Amino acid sequence: MKIKYLKIVPILLLVYLIFQTWPSMTGVGQGLRNFVEQHTISIFLSTLFMVASFSLRGYRWAVVMQGHRQFSSFYWGAAHGWSMLWLTFMPFRTGEVVRPVWLKRKGGSISIAITSILYERACDTLILVFFLILSSPYLIEFGNIAEYPTQFITGLLVCAICAALFSYYYRDKLALKLHSVREHFTVQRLIYGFLLSVASWLFAAASVFTIVQHTSPDLSFETCMTFIALVNLSMIVAVTPGNIGLYETIGLMTLTAFGISSETAFPAVLIAHITSLSATILYGCSSSIYMKFTDRQSERSTRNSGINVG
């Protein structure tokens, strides 16, 4: 069989999958349509909250990286938003390499970029674990969900121990590397960046709250903090592009553990994920347009200055 005929195999599998799941998908589609019609304003507000969350993360990178290269805060934030598109839709977080490569092409340091990304991930993980601890009374109250944060925290502790052992074994090499990058990061910038991280995740929790609060009047903001923490901690190693499937699985598991039926919870979880992806695309595409416009303006001014000098 020629290789070109193998291209139709995925199409046939997709058609077969749609044919097999069409009855259930029709029911899901009707549930989503009803949810959107009833809560359009909430979905719009949720999208705005998520865009604000992403914008704060972009400004965080601008604050941390100020002084390394003479870019404006908007340009740093736009670079972060552009990289989020790659990070979201590439599996296994391979999109993390976009910012270091971009900064290298701009004449910056890959080590500085990687250090800033590690700082961001450490802040995010610490805040999400704190969200779980803060909502622990609600986890205990609902009982069966309390096992999942324990598993996540245990896994994080194991990773922390492994990282500590690795750091101790390579302490001399790490010391040299840290000496070359620490002068670019001040304590004030790191503290300010951490506060921006907290604000960003509170906006993310508010985005989820505006959606899932319609599933049950008993849900509080603390339960949404649990939702956002479990979903994002489970996506530390994102296997699928856009975290499709994993987000829905963990989100549905969380809401059903809080006593909400799967029929009621699934449309809310799916809409919350669609809202997050839509906000990512909106933020990323607008950032990409801004970067292209800024780069063209810079090239044009450089060209004109060269002509004037000549």
mmCIF file of C-alpha atoms in Angstrom:
data_model
loop_
_atom_site.group_PDB
_atom_site.id
_atom_site.type_symbol
_atom_site.label_atom_id
_atom_site.label_comp_id
_atom_site.label_asym_id
_atom_site.label_seq_id
_atom_site.Cartn_x
_atom_site.Cartn_y
_atom_site.Cartn_z
ATOM 1 C CA MET A 1 0.000 0.000 0.000
ATOM 2 C CA LYS A 2 1.353 3.418 -0.918
ATOM 3 C CA ILE A 3 2.049 5.803 1.898
ATOM 4 C CA LYS A 4 -0.293 8.468 0.539
ATOM 5 C CA TYR A 5 -3.273 6.153 1.026
ATOM 6 C CA LEU A 6 -2.434 5.863 4.715
ATOM 7 C CA LYS A 7 -3.425 9.503 5.124
ATOM 8 C CA ILE A 8 -7.110 8.567 4.952
ATOM 9 C CA VAL A 9 -6.838 6.186 7.931
ATOM 10 C CA PRO A 10 -7.101 8.951 10.588
ATOM 11 C CA ILE A 11 -10.063 10.416 8.698
ATOM 12 C CA LEU A 12 -11.844 7.060 8.667
ATOM 13 C CA LEU A 13 -11.159 6.584 12.378
ATOM 14 C CA LEU A 14 -12.537 10.054 13.096
ATOM 15 C CA VAL A 15 -15.681 9.349 11.081
ATOM 16 C CA TYR A 16 -16.157 6.053 12.918
ATOM 17 C CA LEU A 17 -15.667 7.756 16.295
ATOM 18 C CA ILE A 18 -18.215 10.457 15.456
ATOM 19 C CA PHE A 19 -20.669 7.847 14.232
ATOM 20 C CA GLN A 20 -20.316 5.800 17.420
ATOM 21 C CA THR A 21 -20.551 8.743 19.827
ATOM 22 C CA TRP A 22 -23.113 10.838 17.944
ATOM 23 C CA PRO A 23 -26.102 10.041 20.216
ATOM 24 C CA SER A 24 -24.226 11.011 23.379
ATOM 25 C CA MET A 25 -22.595 14.011 21.682
ATOM 26 C CA THR A 26 -26.043 15.231 20.650
ATOM 27 C CA GLY A 27 -27.113 15.227 24.285
ATOM 28 C CA VAL A 28 -23.923 17.005 25.338
ATOM 29 C CA GLY A 29 -24.407 19.569 22.586
ATOM 30 C CA GLN A 30 -27.941 20.287 23.748
ATOM 31 C CA GLY A 31 -26.735 20.669 27.338
ATOM 32 C CA LEU A 32 -24.001 23.071 26.240
ATOM 33 C CA ARG A 33 -26.454 25.077 24.145
ATOM 34 C CA ASN A 34 -28.816 25.429 27.086
ATOM 35 C CA PHE A 35 -25.974 26.405 29.423
ATOM 36 C CA VAL A 36 -24.685 29.074 27.030
ATOM 37 C CA GLU A 37 -28.151 30.524 26.474
ATOM 38 C CA GLN A 38 -28.848 30.744 30.201
ATOM 39 C CA HIS A 39 -25.463 32.075 31.333
ATOM 40 C CA THR A 40 -24.120 34.176 28.461
ATOM 41 C CA ILE A 41 -23.156 37.109 30.681
ATOM 42 C CA SER A 42 -21.350 34.821 33.119
ATOM 43 C CA ILE A 43 -19.351 33.278 30.262
ATOM 44 C CA PHE A 44 -18.387 36.739 29.021
ATOM 45 C CA LEU A 45 -17.281 37.798 32.511
ATOM 46 C CA SER A 46 -15.381 34.544 32.938
ATOM 47 C CA THR A 47 -13.464 35.234 29.726
ATOM 48 C CA LEU A 48 -12.590 38.749 30.897
ATOM 49 C CA PHE A 49 -11.361 37.416 34.260
ATOM 50 C CA MET A 50 -9.171 34.852 32.511
ATOM 51 C CA VAL A 51 -7.724 37.450 30.121
ATOM 52 C CA ALA A 52 -6.933 39.602 33.167
ATOM 53 C CA SER A 53 -5.246 36.592 34.781
ATOM 54 C CA PHE A 54 -3.066 35.997 31.721
ATOM 55 C CA SER A 55 -2.252 39.711 31.437
ATOM 56 C CA LEU A 56 -1.037 39.760 35.042
ATOM 57 C CA ARG A 57 1.217 36.782 34.289
ATOM 58 C CA GLY A 58 2.639 38.654 31.315
ATOM 59 C CA TYR A 59 3.247 41.733 33.452
ATOM 60 C CA ARG A 60 4.901 39.482 36.033
ATOM 61 C CA TRP A 61 7.453 38.378 33.443
ATOM 62 C CA ALA A 62 7.983 42.004 32.456
ATOM 63 C CA VAL A 63 8.682 42.940 36.083
ATOM 64 C CA VAL A 64 11.088 40.047 36.621
ATOM 65 C CA MET A 65 12.950 40.592 33.344
ATOM 66 C CA GLN A 66 13.264 44.384 33.490
ATOM 67 C CA GLY A 67 16.884 45.389 33.302
ATOM 68 C CA HIS A 68 17.988 42.396 31.239
ATOM 69 C CA ARG A 69 16.942 43.864 27.894
ATOM 70 C CA GLN A 70 15.589 47.342 27.185
ATOM 71 C CA PHE A 71 12.086 46.316 26.181
ATOM 72 C CA SER A 72 8.890 47.976 27.317
ATOM 73 C CA SER A 73 6.584 46.231 29.779
ATOM 74 C CA PHE A 74 3.993 45.824 27.033
ATOM 75 C CA TYR A 75 6.546 44.129 24.792
ATOM 76 C CA TRP A 76 7.637 41.715 27.542
ATOM 77 C CA GLY A 77 3.980 40.938 28.266
ATOM 78 C CA ALA A 78 3.258 40.431 24.585
ATOM 79 C CA ALA A 79 6.158 37.985 24.310
ATOM 80 C CA HIS A 80 4.707 36.062 27.244
ATOM 81 C CA GLY A 81 1.248 36.010 25.649
ATOM 82 C CA TRP A 82 2.648 34.853 22.311
ATOM 83 C CA SER A 83 4.535 32.038 24.040
ATOM 84 C CA MET A 84 1.356 30.964 25.867
ATOM 85 C CA LEU A 85 -0.167 29.933 22.556
ATOM 86 C CA TRP A 86 2.716 27.519 22.006
ATOM 87 C CA LEU A 87 2.686 26.390 25.627
ATOM 88 C CA THR A 88 -1.040 25.661 25.571
ATOM 89 C CA PHE A 89 -1.280 23.820 22.290
ATOM 90 C CA MET A 90 1.998 21.879 22.340
ATOM 91 C CA PRO A 91 2.090 18.647 24.384
ATOM 92 C CA PHE A 92 4.360 17.904 27.356
ATOM 93 C CA ARG A 93 4.948 21.651 27.937
ATOM 94 C CA THR A 94 7.407 21.757 25.050
ATOM 95 C CA GLY A 95 6.185 25.299 24.448
ATOM 96 C CA GLU A 96 8.358 26.390 27.371
ATOM 97 C CA VAL A 97 11.316 26.585 24.962
ATOM 98 C CA VAL A 98 9.699 29.411 22.977
ATOM 99 C CA ARG A 99 10.628 32.236 25.338
ATOM 100 C CA PRO A 100 14.295 31.230 25.793
ATOM 101 C CA VAL A 101 14.744 30.823 22.019
ATOM 102 C CA TRP A 102 12.990 34.147 21.360
ATOM 103 C CA LEU A 103 15.113 35.961 23.933
ATOM 104 C CA LYS A 104 18.282 34.446 22.481
ATOM 105 C CA ARG A 105 17.363 35.798 19.045
ATOM 106 C CA LYS A 106 16.842 39.214 20.619
ATOM 107 C CA GLY A 107 20.361 39.138 21.992
ATOM 108 C CA GLY A 108 19.421 38.013 25.491
ATOM 109 C CA SER A 109 20.465 35.079 27.623
ATOM 110 C CA ILE A 110 18.833 31.666 27.544
ATOM 111 C CA SER A 111 19.934 31.064 31.138
ATOM 112 C CA ILE A 112 18.122 34.199 32.304
ATOM 113 C CA ALA A 113 14.943 33.176 30.486
ATOM 114 C CA ILE A 114 15.023 29.624 31.869
ATOM 115 C CA THR A 115 15.626 30.943 35.393
ATOM 116 C CA SER A 116 12.638 33.287 35.103
ATOM 117 C CA ILE A 117 10.426 30.423 33.885
ATOM 118 C CA LEU A 118 11.524 28.206 36.776
ATOM 119 C CA TYR A 119 10.717 31.079 39.138
ATOM 120 C CA GLU A 120 7.235 31.390 37.611
ATOM 121 C CA ARG A 121 6.546 27.677 37.938
ATOM 122 C CA ALA A 122 7.739 27.679 41.560
ATOM 123 C CA CYS A 123 5.431 30.604 42.392
ATOM 124 C CA ASP A 124 2.466 29.007 40.624
ATOM 125 C CA THR A 125 2.946 25.641 42.320
ATOM 126 C CA LEU A 126 3.337 27.226 45.746
ATOM 127 C CA ILE A 127 0.160 29.281 45.320
ATOM 128 C CA LEU A 128 -1.897 26.349 44.036
ATOM 129 C CA VAL A 129 -0.780 24.161 46.942
ATOM 130 C CA PHE A 130 -1.724 27.012 49.288
ATOM 131 C CA PHE A 131 -5.149 27.100 47.621
ATOM 132 C CA LEU A 132 -5.569 23.434 48.509
ATOM 133 C CA ILE A 133 -4.481 24.005 52.090
ATOM 134 C CA LEU A 134 -6.769 27.040 52.405
ATOM 135 C CA SER A 135 -9.744 25.037 51.198
ATOM 136 C CA SER A 136 -8.899 21.979 53.312
ATOM 137 C CA PRO A 137 -12.029 22.321 55.530
ATOM 138 C CA TYR A 138 -14.167 21.998 52.408
ATOM 139 C CA LEU A 139 -12.139 19.002 51.257
ATOM 140 C CA ILE A 140 -12.630 17.286 54.606
ATOM 141 C CA GLU A 141 -16.324 18.149 54.602
ATOM 142 C CA PHE A 142 -16.866 16.440 51.265
ATOM 143 C CA GLY A 143 -14.643 13.533 52.272
ATOM 144 C CA ASN A 144 -13.827 11.586 49.154
ATOM 145 C CA ILE A 145 -12.096 14.450 47.386
ATOM 146 C CA ALA A 146 -9.622 14.866 50.233
ATOM 147 C CA GLU A 147 -7.505 12.011 48.884
ATOM 148 C CA TYR A 148 -6.595 13.833 45.658
ATOM 149 C CA PRO A 149 -4.837 16.872 47.206
ATOM 150 C CA THR A 150 -2.927 14.514 49.452
ATOM 151 C CA GLN A 151 -1.675 12.621 46.413
ATOM 152 C CA PHE A 152 -0.703 15.833 44.623
ATOM 153 C CA ILE A 153 1.102 17.267 47.656
ATOM 154 C CA THR A 154 2.893 13.963 48.232
ATOM 155 C CA GLY A 155 4.034 13.932 44.625
ATOM 156 C CA LEU A 156 5.237 17.523 44.877
ATOM 157 C CA LEU A 157 7.180 16.713 48.051
ATOM 158 C CA VAL A 158 8.858 13.771 46.296
ATOM 159 C CA CYS A 159 9.798 16.058 43.389
ATOM 160 C CA ALA A 160 11.123 18.655 45.834
ATOM 161 C CA ILE A 161 13.283 16.040 47.581
ATOM 162 C CA CYS A 162 14.648 14.826 44.238
ATOM 163 C CA ALA A 163 15.390 18.428 43.216
ATOM 164 C CA ALA A 164 17.165 19.045 46.521
ATOM 165 C CA LEU A 165 19.326 15.940 46.074
ATOM 166 C CA PHE A 166 20.113 16.929 42.487
ATOM 167 C CA SER A 167 21.035 20.450 43.606
ATOM 168 C CA TYR A 168 23.302 19.131 46.332
ATOM 169 C CA TYR A 169 25.078 16.726 43.973
ATOM 170 C CA TYR A 170 25.690 19.434 41.348
ATOM 171 C CA ARG A 171 26.064 22.283 43.833
ATOM 172 C CA ASP A 172 29.381 23.548 42.424
ATOM 173 C CA LYS A 173 28.117 23.817 38.841
ATOM 174 C CA LEU A 174 24.841 25.312 40.001
ATOM 175 C CA ALA A 175 26.686 27.868 42.118
ATOM 176 C CA LEU A 176 28.603 29.094 39.074
ATOM 177 C CA LYS A 177 25.447 29.252 37.002
ATOM 178 C CA LEU A 178 23.469 31.055 39.708
ATOM 179 C CA HIS A 179 26.276 33.550 40.197
ATOM 180 C CA SER A 180 25.970 34.559 36.543
ATOM 181 C CA VAL A 181 22.206 35.091 36.681
ATOM 182 C CA ARG A 182 21.460 36.338 40.198
ATOM 183 C CA GLU A 183 22.642 39.870 39.428
ATOM 184 C CA HIS A 184 19.766 40.176 36.942
ATOM 185 C CA PHE A 185 17.062 39.476 39.564
ATOM 186 C CA THR A 186 16.489 41.698 42.573
ATOM 187 C CA VAL A 187 14.578 40.666 45.683
ATOM 188 C CA GLN A 188 12.116 43.494 45.152
ATOM 189 C CA ARG A 189 11.252 42.280 41.647
ATOM 190 C CA LEU A 190 10.840 38.694 42.826
ATOM 191 C CA ILE A 191 8.501 39.715 45.651
ATOM 192 C CA TYR A 192 6.488 41.929 43.308
ATOM 193 C CA GLY A 193 6.303 39.068 40.816
ATOM 194 C CA PHE A 194 5.011 36.730 43.506
ATOM 195 C CA LEU A 195 2.261 39.190 44.443
ATOM 196 C CA LEU A 196 1.287 39.413 40.781
ATOM 197 C CA SER A 197 1.142 35.607 40.700
ATOM 198 C CA VAL A 198 -1.287 35.599 43.629
ATOM 199 C CA ALA A 199 -3.502 38.175 41.920
ATOM 200 C CA SER A 200 -3.367 36.218 38.666
ATOM 201 C CA TRP A 201 -4.566 32.970 40.266
ATOM 202 C CA LEU A 202 -7.317 34.777 42.181
ATOM 203 C CA PHE A 203 -8.610 36.089 38.844
ATOM 204 C CA ALA A 204 -8.401 32.551 37.437
ATOM 205 C CA ALA A 205 -10.427 31.219 40.383
ATOM 206 C CA ALA A 206 -12.942 34.036 39.878
ATOM 207 C CA SER A 207 -13.228 33.037 36.217
ATOM 208 C CA VAL A 208 -14.110 29.464 37.192
ATOM 209 C CA PHE A 209 -16.451 30.675 39.947
ATOM 210 C CA THR A 210 -18.573 32.707 37.529
ATOM 211 C CA ILE A 211 -19.183 29.506 35.555
ATOM 212 C CA VAL A 212 -19.517 26.690 38.070
ATOM 213 C CA GLN A 213 -21.547 28.658 40.635
ATOM 214 C CA HIS A 214 -24.598 28.002 38.464
ATOM 215 C CA THR A 215 -24.269 24.243 38.950
ATOM 216 C CA SER A 216 -24.993 24.364 42.677
ATOM 217 C CA PRO A 217 -25.866 27.179 45.125
ATOM 218 C CA ASP A 218 -23.744 25.427 47.775
ATOM 219 C CA LEU A 219 -20.480 25.996 45.927
ATOM 220 C CA SER A 220 -18.312 28.730 47.449
ATOM 221 C CA PHE A 221 -15.292 30.600 46.154
ATOM 222 C CA GLU A 222 -13.072 28.283 48.202
ATOM 223 C CA THR A 223 -14.388 25.258 46.311
ATOM 224 C CA CYS A 224 -13.507 26.990 43.046
ATOM 225 C CA MET A 225 -10.011 27.538 44.414
ATOM 226 C CA THR A 226 -9.888 23.781 44.934
ATOM 227 C CA PHE A 227 -11.104 23.257 41.363
ATOM 228 C CA ILE A 228 -8.508 25.571 39.808
ATOM 229 C CA ALA A 229 -5.716 24.119 41.965
ATOM 230 C CA LEU A 230 -6.491 20.466 41.186
ATOM 231 C CA VAL A 231 -6.965 21.090 37.476
ATOM 232 C CA ASN A 232 -3.731 23.059 37.071
ATOM 233 C CA LEU A 233 -1.598 20.867 39.320
ATOM 234 C CA SER A 234 -2.701 17.865 37.306
ATOM 235 C CA MET A 235 -1.496 19.635 34.147
ATOM 236 C CA ILE A 236 2.096 20.173 35.285
ATOM 237 C CA VAL A 237 3.017 17.708 32.546
ATOM 238 C CA ALA A 238 0.427 18.462 29.875
ATOM 239 C CA VAL A 239 0.127 15.366 27.712
ATOM 240 C CA THR A 240 -2.466 16.594 25.218
ATOM 241 C CA PRO A 241 -2.523 19.885 23.283
ATOM 242 C CA GLY A 242 -4.702 22.398 25.066
ATOM 243 C CA ASN A 243 -4.997 19.932 27.976
ATOM 244 C CA ILE A 244 -8.037 18.537 26.185
ATOM 245 C CA GLY A 245 -9.491 15.615 28.086
ATOM 246 C CA LEU A 246 -7.329 16.002 31.190
ATOM 247 C CA TYR A 247 -8.980 19.282 32.178
ATOM 248 C CA GLU A 248 -12.446 17.785 31.761
ATOM 249 C CA THR A 249 -11.552 14.605 33.649
ATOM 250 C CA ILE A 250 -10.102 16.347 36.700
ATOM 251 C CA GLY A 251 -12.731 19.095 36.676
ATOM 252 C CA LEU A 252 -15.609 16.635 36.433
ATOM 253 C CA MET A 253 -14.064 14.465 39.142
ATOM 254 C CA THR A 254 -13.754 17.509 41.411
ATOM 255 C CA LEU A 255 -17.318 18.772 40.994
ATOM 256 C CA THR A 256 -18.888 15.326 41.309
ATOM 257 C CA ALA A 257 -16.886 14.803 44.490
ATOM 258 C CA PHE A 258 -18.555 17.943 45.807
ATOM 259 C CA GLY A 259 -21.938 16.307 45.261
ATOM 260 C CA ILE A 260 -22.854 17.664 41.818
ATOM 261 C CA SER A 261 -24.234 15.245 39.265
ATOM 262 C CA SER A 262 -22.086 14.565 36.215
ATOM 263 C CA GLU A 263 -24.913 15.673 33.890
ATOM 264 C CA THR A 264 -24.940 19.088 35.576
ATOM 265 C CA ALA A 265 -21.182 19.396 36.069
ATOM 266 C CA PHE A 266 -19.967 18.411 32.598
ATOM 267 C CA PRO A 267 -21.362 21.404 30.641
ATOM 268 C CA ALA A 268 -19.937 23.782 33.251
ATOM 269 C CA VAL A 269 -16.502 22.135 33.160
ATOM 270 C CA LEU A 270 -16.465 22.109 29.364
ATOM 271 C CA ILE A 271 -17.524 25.757 29.157
ATOM 272 C CA ALA A 272 -14.864 26.690 31.738
ATOM 273 C CA HIS A 273 -12.214 24.979 29.599
ATOM 274 C CA ILE A 274 -13.475 26.563 26.380
ATOM 275 C CA THR A 275 -13.438 29.942 28.114
ATOM 276 C CA SER A 276 -9.847 29.406 29.231
ATOM 277 C CA LEU A 277 -8.733 28.357 25.746
ATOM 278 C CA SER A 278 -10.607 31.287 24.168
ATOM 279 C CA ALA A 279 -8.919 33.705 26.554
ATOM 280 C CA THR A 280 -5.544 32.149 25.719
ATOM 281 C CA ILE A 281 -6.146 32.544 21.981
ATOM 282 C CA LEU A 282 -7.413 36.116 22.400
ATOM 283 C CA TYR A 283 -4.489 37.115 24.608
ATOM 284 C CA GLY A 284 -1.914 35.270 22.500
ATOM 285 C CA CYS A 285 -3.096 36.510 19.104
ATOM 286 C CA SER A 286 -3.369 40.128 20.249
ATOM 287 C CA SER A 287 0.122 39.818 21.747
ATOM 288 C CA SER A 288 1.473 38.406 18.488
ATOM 289 C CA ILE A 289 -0.058 41.267 16.493
ATOM 290 C CA TYR A 290 1.405 43.825 18.896
ATOM 291 C CA MET A 291 4.866 42.224 18.671
ATOM 292 C CA LYS A 292 4.821 42.190 14.862
ATOM 293 C CA PHE A 293 3.690 45.818 14.760
ATOM 294 C CA THR A 294 6.383 46.849 17.258
ATOM 295 C CA ASP A 295 9.103 44.923 15.400
ATOM 296 C CA ARG A 296 8.126 46.529 12.086
ATOM 297 C CA GLN A 297 8.154 49.963 13.661
ATOM 298 C CA SER A 298 11.605 49.284 15.107
ATOM 299 C CA GLU A 299 12.947 48.020 11.772
ATOM 300 C CA ARG A 300 11.492 51.030 9.976
ATOM 301 C CA SER A 301 13.026 53.495 12.437
ATOM 302 C CA THR A 302 16.382 51.705 12.195
ATOM 303 C CA ARG A 303 16.239 51.831 8.396
ATOM 304 C CA ASN A 304 15.357 55.520 8.377
ATOM 305 C CA SER A 305 18.139 56.357 10.817
ATOM 306 C CA GLY A 306 20.593 54.508 8.569
ATOM 307 C CA ILE A 307 19.403 56.477 5.555
ATOM 308 C CA ASN A 308 19.749 59.776 7.419
ATOM 309 C CA VAL A 309 23.266 58.893 8.529
ATOM 310 C CA GLY A 310 24.184 57.929 4.969
#
